[in-house]
Amino acid sequence: MGTFAEAYQKFQNHIKPIHLELMERTPFWGLFRTYREGIATGDAWKNDYNVIDILKTYNKDLNCFDIGGKRLAITVADIAAIFGLPEGGNDS
């Protein structure tokens, strides 16, 4: 099980309505909601480590990922599309 899933299981019983209200205002609400509402399956929870492995390939000096012997640049628009986030932090 991945790190976010493990953390969520530990704090899920301590979440109050104000926490939900504040989380809804963040770009991470979609991710949080999938765990909160049980949308994420056990198999999805196991994939947290796969994401971490991919993130570790990021070369901050070259601003790209080194994957499979290739350098892959990624844009803000790419990140927004991958994570379902509003581009530039605006919901428009």
Tab-separated table of N, CA and C in Angstrom, residues 14-49:
chain	number	residue	atom	x	y	z
A	14	HIS	N	-10.291	11.251	12.204
A	14	HIS	CA	-10.096	12.531	12.888
A	14	HIS	C	-10.515	13.725	12.031
A	15	ILE	N	-11.033	13.468	10.848
A	15	ILE	CA	-11.408	14.538	9.923
A	15	ILE	C	-12.737	15.144	10.350
A	16	LYS	N	-12.732	16.453	10.494
A	16	LYS	CA	-13.928	17.192	10.906
A	16	LYS	C	-14.491	17.958	9.707
A	17	PRO	N	-15.742	18.411	9.796
A	17	PRO	CA	-16.336	19.161	8.681
A	17	PRO	C	-15.488	20.347	8.216
A	18	ILE	N	-14.845	21.048	9.137
A	18	ILE	CA	-14.015	22.193	8.743
A	18	ILE	C	-12.834	21.729	7.891
A	19	HIS	N	-12.295	20.553	8.204
A	19	HIS	CA	-11.189	20.018	7.405
A	19	HIS	C	-11.642	19.764	5.971
A	20	LEU	N	-12.835	19.179	5.842
A	20	LEU	CA	-13.364	18.910	4.499
A	20	LEU	C	-13.576	20.200	3.727
A	21	GLU	N	-14.111	21.195	4.422
A	21	GLU	CA	-14.357	22.491	3.772
A	21	GLU	C	-13.056	23.094	3.254
A	22	LEU	N	-12.015	23.027	4.055
A	22	LEU	CA	-10.722	23.586	3.653
A	22	LEU	C	-10.076	22.758	2.539
A	23	MET	N	-10.177	21.444	2.637
A	23	MET	CA	-9.601	20.584	1.602
A	23	MET	C	-10.270	20.805	0.250
A	24	GLU	N	-11.575	21.079	0.254
A	24	GLU	CA	-12.294	21.314	-1.001
A	24	GLU	C	-11.746	22.515	-1.764
A	25	ARG	N	-11.064	23.399	-1.072
A	25	ARG	CA	-10.513	24.611	-1.694
A	25	ARG	C	-9.135	24.388	-2.311
A	26	THR	N	-8.566	23.209	-2.106
A	26	THR	CA	-7.214	22.942	-2.602
A	26	THR	C	-7.252	22.173	-3.913
A	27	PRO	N	-6.157	22.211	-4.666
A	27	PRO	CA	-6.092	21.431	-5.904
A	27	PRO	C	-6.059	19.925	-5.648
A	28	PHE	N	-5.865	19.521	-4.395
A	28	PHE	CA	-5.745	18.109	-4.064
A	28	PHE	C	-7.066	17.472	-3.664
A	29	TRP	N	-8.157	18.252	-3.711
A	29	TRP	CA	-9.454	17.737	-3.292
A	29	TRP	C	-9.849	16.486	-4.076
A	30	GLY	N	-9.604	16.463	-5.378
A	30	GLY	CA	-9.969	15.299	-6.184
A	30	GLY	C	-9.293	14.029	-5.688
A	31	LEU	N	-8.006	14.110	-5.394
A	31	LEU	CA	-7.269	12.962	-4.870
A	31	LEU	C	-7.805	12.569	-3.503
A	32	PHE	N	-7.945	13.544	-2.625
A	32	PHE	CA	-8.423	13.293	-1.270
A	32	PHE	C	-9.810	12.653	-1.314
A	33	ARG	N	-10.672	13.164	-2.170
A	33	ARG	CA	-12.054	12.675	-2.268
A	33	ARG	C	-12.099	11.212	-2.718
A	34	THR	N	-11.189	10.817	-3.605
A	34	THR	CA	-11.202	9.422	-4.064
A	34	THR	C	-10.957	8.452	-2.916
A	35	TYR	N	-10.116	8.836	-1.974
A	35	TYR	CA	-9.879	7.988	-0.811
A	35	TYR	C	-11.028	8.110	0.185
A	36	ARG	N	-11.505	9.313	0.395
A	36	ARG	CA	-12.589	9.572	1.352
A	36	ARG	C	-13.865	8.831	0.976
A	37	GLU	N	-14.206	8.841	-0.294
A	37	GLU	CA	-15.457	8.241	-0.748
A	37	GLU	C	-15.293	6.790	-1.198
A	38	GLY	N	-14.106	6.237	-1.016
A	38	GLY	CA	-13.880	4.842	-1.362
A	38	GLY	C	-13.821	4.572	-2.852
A	39	ILE	N	-13.564	5.614	-3.634
A	39	ILE	CA	-13.475	5.451	-5.086
A	39	ILE	C	-12.194	4.708	-5.452
A	40	ALA	N	-11.121	4.983	-4.710
A	40	ALA	CA	-9.838	4.323	-4.966
A	40	ALA	C	-9.914	2.883	-4.468
A	41	THR	N	-9.614	1.943	-5.333
A	41	THR	CA	-9.632	0.533	-4.967
A	41	THR	C	-8.297	0.153	-4.342
A	42	GLY	N	-8.243	-1.028	-3.778
A	42	GLY	CA	-6.996	-1.513	-3.202
A	42	GLY	C	-5.873	-1.536	-4.212
A	43	ASP	N	-6.199	-1.895	-5.464
A	43	ASP	CA	-5.172	-1.910	-6.512
A	43	ASP	C	-4.640	-0.509	-6.784
A	44	ALA	N	-5.516	0.482	-6.772
A	44	ALA	CA	-5.087	1.864	-6.995
A	44	ALA	C	-4.175	2.313	-5.866
A	45	TRP	N	-4.477	1.893	-4.654
A	45	TRP	CA	-3.658	2.280	-3.508
A	45	TRP	C	-2.239	1.756	-3.659
A	46	LYS	N	-2.085	0.594	-4.258
A	46	LYS	CA	-0.759	0.008	-4.439
A	46	LYS	C	0.082	0.810	-5.419
A	47	ASN	N	-0.532	1.596	-6.252
A	47	ASN	CA	0.180	2.337	-7.286
A	47	ASN	C	0.877	3.592	-6.787
A	48	ASP	N	0.665	3.980	-5.524
A	48	ASP	CA	1.367	5.147	-4.983
A	48	ASP	C	2.870	5.010	-5.174
A	49	TYR	N	3.402	3.815	-4.956
A	49	TYR	CA	4.839	3.620	-5.080
A	49	TYR	C	5.294	3.766	-6.527
